[in-house]
Amino acid sequence: MRLILLGPPGAGKGTQAQRLVERHGIPQLSTGDMLRAAVANGTEVGKRAKAVMDSGQLVSDEIVNQIVSERIDQPDAARGFILDGFPRTVPQAEALTQMLADKGQKLDAVIELKVDESALVSRMEKRVAETLASGGKVRADDNPESFKKRLNEYREKTAPLSAYYASTGELVTLDGMADMDTVTAEIEKALHANA
Ligand SMILES: Nc1ncnc2c1ncn2[C@@H]1O[C@H](COP(=O)(O)OP(=O)(O)O)[C@@H](O)[C@H]1O
């Protein structure tokens, strides 16, 4: 099964992706995680991406497309995957369609979590507080200024993906304001309906 999770930062994509991993035994491919790993490892890509990410802007399509294309060729993704944080622009979505076609694959569903923007800042602040309380490390872009930038980037560059995937007939939009278990149940329902 090949899935895309769409939604603004703080919509709950990471939480739902984790649950899908457990339930379906396919990996979560998070471009945010891949890029943070590249930064931590000090790779060329990491060096190019760090400042852009910290400020809340998007890394170039070229870099991200390359990372994803290589990642979905790994053996653990052969049976499927959950893409989290990719595509984030229409050109990335077009690149993905092409990439999958080249590999003889296609998507099974695109799931969009719709949330109330006013809830997102407080969700981010809660995540930061919980991480600090448990002695964890807060992401460099989890501060109000970068978060606002991430929301702007989302509105400008990522929100148009809903129309893109609506036109291909692949889009399923769910209420991301519902509690986490309800969202999980709705995702499963949508997957069965598509199966
Ligand atoms: N598909 C992508 N295209 C461009 N930049 C990306 C992409 N995925 C992740 N990034 C970079 O990594 C940062 C963090 O991504 P992610 O962990 O997915 O954030 P969020 O928690 O906001 O969903 C983004 O703000 C951006 O700089």
Coordinates of C-alpha atoms and ligand atoms in Angstrom, one line a residue:
M1 CA 0.0 0.0 0.0
R2 CA 1.3 3.4 -1.0
L3 CA -0.1 6.4 0.9
I4 CA 0.4 10.1 1.1
L5 CA -0.5 12.0 4.3
L6 CA -1.2 15.7 3.6
G7 CA -1.9 18.5 6.1
P8 CA -0.3 21.5 7.7
P9 CA 2.4 21.3 10.4
G10 CA 0.9 20.1 13.6
A11 CA -2.1 18.3 11.9
G12 CA -1.1 15.0 13.4
K13 CA 0.5 13.4 10.3
G14 CA 3.4 12.0 12.3
T15 CA 1.1 10.3 14.9
Q16 CA -1.2 8.8 12.3
A17 CA 1.8 7.7 10.2
Q18 CA 3.2 5.8 13.2
R19 CA -0.1 4.0 13.7
L20 CA -0.2 3.0 10.1
V21 CA 3.3 1.6 10.3
E22 CA 2.3 -0.6 13.2
R23 CA -1.0 -1.7 11.6
H24 CA 0.2 -2.3 8.0
G25 CA 3.9 -3.1 8.5
I26 CA 5.1 -0.6 5.9
P27 CA 7.6 2.1 6.6
Q28 CA 6.9 5.8 7.3
L29 CA 9.0 7.9 4.9
S30 CA 9.3 11.3 6.4
T31 CA 11.3 13.8 4.4
G32 CA 11.6 16.0 7.5
D33 CA 13.2 13.1 9.4
M34 CA 15.4 12.2 6.4
L35 CA 16.6 15.8 6.1
R36 CA 17.2 16.1 9.9
A37 CA 19.3 12.9 9.7
A38 CA 21.3 14.5 6.8
V39 CA 21.9 17.6 8.9
A40 CA 22.9 15.5 12.0
N41 CA 25.3 13.5 9.8
G42 CA 26.8 16.6 8.3
T43 CA 26.3 15.3 4.7
E44 CA 26.5 17.7 1.7
V45 CA 22.6 17.7 1.5
G46 CA 22.5 18.4 5.2
K47 CA 24.8 21.3 4.9
R48 CA 22.7 22.8 2.1
A49 CA 19.4 22.2 4.0
K50 CA 20.1 23.2 7.6
A51 CA 19.6 27.0 7.5
V52 CA 16.6 26.7 5.2
M53 CA 14.9 24.2 7.5
D54 CA 15.7 26.1 10.7
S55 CA 14.0 29.2 9.3
G56 CA 10.9 27.3 8.4
Q57 CA 11.3 27.5 4.6
L58 CA 11.2 24.6 2.1
V59 CA 14.2 22.8 0.9
S60 CA 14.6 22.8 -2.9
D61 CA 12.4 20.3 -4.9
E62 CA 15.6 19.0 -6.5
I63 CA 17.1 17.9 -3.2
V64 CA 13.9 16.4 -1.8
N65 CA 12.9 14.6 -5.0
Q66 CA 16.3 12.9 -5.1
I67 CA 16.1 11.8 -1.5
V68 CA 12.7 10.3 -1.9
S69 CA 13.5 8.6 -5.2
E70 CA 16.5 6.8 -3.5
R71 CA 14.5 6.0 -0.4
I72 CA 11.6 4.3 -2.1
D73 CA 14.1 2.0 -3.9
Q74 CA 15.2 0.5 -0.6
P75 CA 14.0 -3.1 0.0
D76 CA 11.8 -2.2 3.1
A77 CA 9.6 0.0 0.9
A78 CA 9.0 -2.6 -1.8
R79 CA 5.6 -3.6 -0.3
G80 CA 4.6 0.0 0.2
F81 CA 5.1 3.1 2.3
I82 CA 3.6 6.1 3.9
L83 CA 4.9 9.4 2.7
D84 CA 4.8 12.0 5.4
G85 CA 5.9 15.6 4.4
F86 CA 6.2 14.8 0.7
P87 CA 5.1 16.0 -1.7
R88 CA 4.9 19.6 -0.4
T89 CA 4.7 21.4 -3.7
V90 CA 2.9 20.8 -7.0
P91 CA 6.3 20.2 -8.8
Q92 CA 7.1 17.6 -6.2
A93 CA 3.7 15.9 -6.7
E94 CA 4.4 15.8 -10.5
A95 CA 7.9 14.4 -9.9
L96 CA 6.4 11.7 -7.6
T97 CA 3.8 10.7 -10.2
Q98 CA 6.6 10.3 -12.7
M99 CA 8.9 8.5 -10.3
L100 CA 6.3 6.0 -9.4
A101 CA 5.3 5.4 -13.1
D102 CA 9.0 4.8 -13.9
K103 CA 9.1 2.2 -11.1
G104 CA 5.8 0.6 -12.3
Q105 CA 4.1 1.7 -9.1
K106 CA 1.1 3.9 -8.2
L107 CA -0.5 5.5 -5.1
D108 CA -3.4 3.8 -3.3
A109 CA -4.6 6.9 -1.4
V110 CA -3.9 10.5 -0.6
I111 CA -5.2 11.4 2.8
E112 CA -5.6 15.0 3.8
L113 CA -6.1 16.0 7.5
K114 CA -8.0 19.2 7.6
V115 CA -7.5 21.3 10.7
D116 CA -8.4 24.6 12.1
E117 CA -5.3 26.9 11.8
S118 CA -5.9 28.6 15.1
A119 CA -5.4 25.2 16.8
L120 CA -2.0 24.6 15.2
V121 CA 0.1 27.1 17.1
S122 CA -1.1 25.8 20.5
R123 CA -0.5 22.2 19.3
M124 CA 3.1 23.1 18.5
E125 CA 3.6 24.8 21.9
K126 CA 2.2 21.8 23.6
R127 CA 4.5 19.5 21.7
V128 CA 7.5 21.7 22.7
A129 CA 6.4 21.8 26.4
E130 CA 5.9 18.0 26.5
T131 CA 9.3 17.4 24.8
L132 CA 11.1 19.7 27.3
A133 CA 9.3 18.1 30.3
S134 CA 10.4 14.7 29.2
G135 CA 14.0 15.9 28.8
G136 CA 13.9 15.6 25.0
K137 CA 15.4 17.9 22.4
V138 CA 13.2 20.5 20.7
R139 CA 13.4 20.8 16.9
A140 CA 15.3 24.0 15.8
D141 CA 12.2 25.0 13.8
D142 CA 9.7 24.5 16.6
N143 CA 9.6 28.2 17.7
P144 CA 6.8 30.7 17.0
E145 CA 8.7 32.5 14.3
S146 CA 9.7 29.5 12.2
F147 CA 6.4 27.9 12.8
K148 CA 4.6 30.9 11.4
K149 CA 6.9 30.6 8.3
R150 CA 6.1 26.9 8.0
L151 CA 2.4 27.7 8.1
N152 CA 2.9 30.4 5.4
E153 CA 4.9 28.0 3.2
Y154 CA 2.1 25.4 3.7
R155 CA -0.6 27.8 2.6
E156 CA 1.3 29.1 -0.4
K157 CA 3.0 26.0 -1.7
T158 CA 1.4 22.8 -0.2
A159 CA -2.3 23.7 0.1
P160 CA -2.6 23.7 -3.8
L161 CA -1.9 19.9 -3.6
S162 CA -5.5 19.3 -2.5
A163 CA -6.7 20.5 -5.9
Y164 CA -4.0 18.5 -7.6
Y165 CA -5.0 15.2 -6.0
A166 CA -8.7 16.1 -6.1
S167 CA -8.3 16.3 -9.9
T168 CA -6.7 12.9 -10.1
G169 CA -9.5 11.4 -8.0
E170 CA -7.1 10.2 -5.3
L171 CA -7.9 12.7 -2.5
V172 CA -9.7 11.8 0.7
T173 CA -10.2 14.6 3.1
L174 CA -10.7 13.9 6.8
D175 CA -11.4 15.9 9.9
G176 CA -8.0 16.3 11.7
M177 CA -9.6 18.1 14.6
A178 CA -11.3 14.9 15.8
D179 CA -9.4 13.0 18.6
M180 CA -6.5 10.8 17.5
D181 CA -8.4 7.5 17.7
T182 CA -11.3 8.8 15.6
V183 CA -8.9 10.1 12.9
T184 CA -7.1 6.6 12.9
A185 CA -10.5 4.9 12.5
E186 CA -11.5 7.3 9.7
I187 CA -8.2 6.6 7.9
E188 CA -8.8 2.9 8.1
K189 CA -12.3 3.3 6.7
A190 CA -11.0 5.3 3.8
L191 CA -8.4 2.7 3.0
H192 CA -10.9 -0.1 3.0
A193 CA -13.2 1.9 0.8
N194 CA -10.3 2.3 -1.7
A195 CA -9.1 -1.3 -1.5
Ligands
LIG1 N1 8.9 17.7 0.8 C1 9.7 18.7 1.3 N2 10.1 19.8 0.5 C2 10.8 20.8 0.9 N3 11.2 20.8 2.2 C3 10.9 19.9 3.1 C4 10.1 18.7 2.6 N4 9.9 17.9 3.7 C5 10.6 18.5 4.7 N5 11.2 19.6 4.4 C6 11.9 20.6 5.2 O1 12.0 20.0 6.6 C7 11.3 20.9 7.5 C8 10.5 20.0 8.5 O2 9.7 19.1 7.9 P1 8.7 18.2 8.7 O3 9.4 17.4 9.8 O4 7.9 17.4 7.7 O5 7.8 19.3 9.4 P2 6.3 19.4 9.9 O6 6.4 18.9 11.3 O7 6.1 20.8 9.8 O8 5.4 18.6 9.1 C9 10.3 21.7 6.6 O9 10.0 22.9 7.2 C10 11.3 21.9 5.4 O10 12.3 22.9 5.6

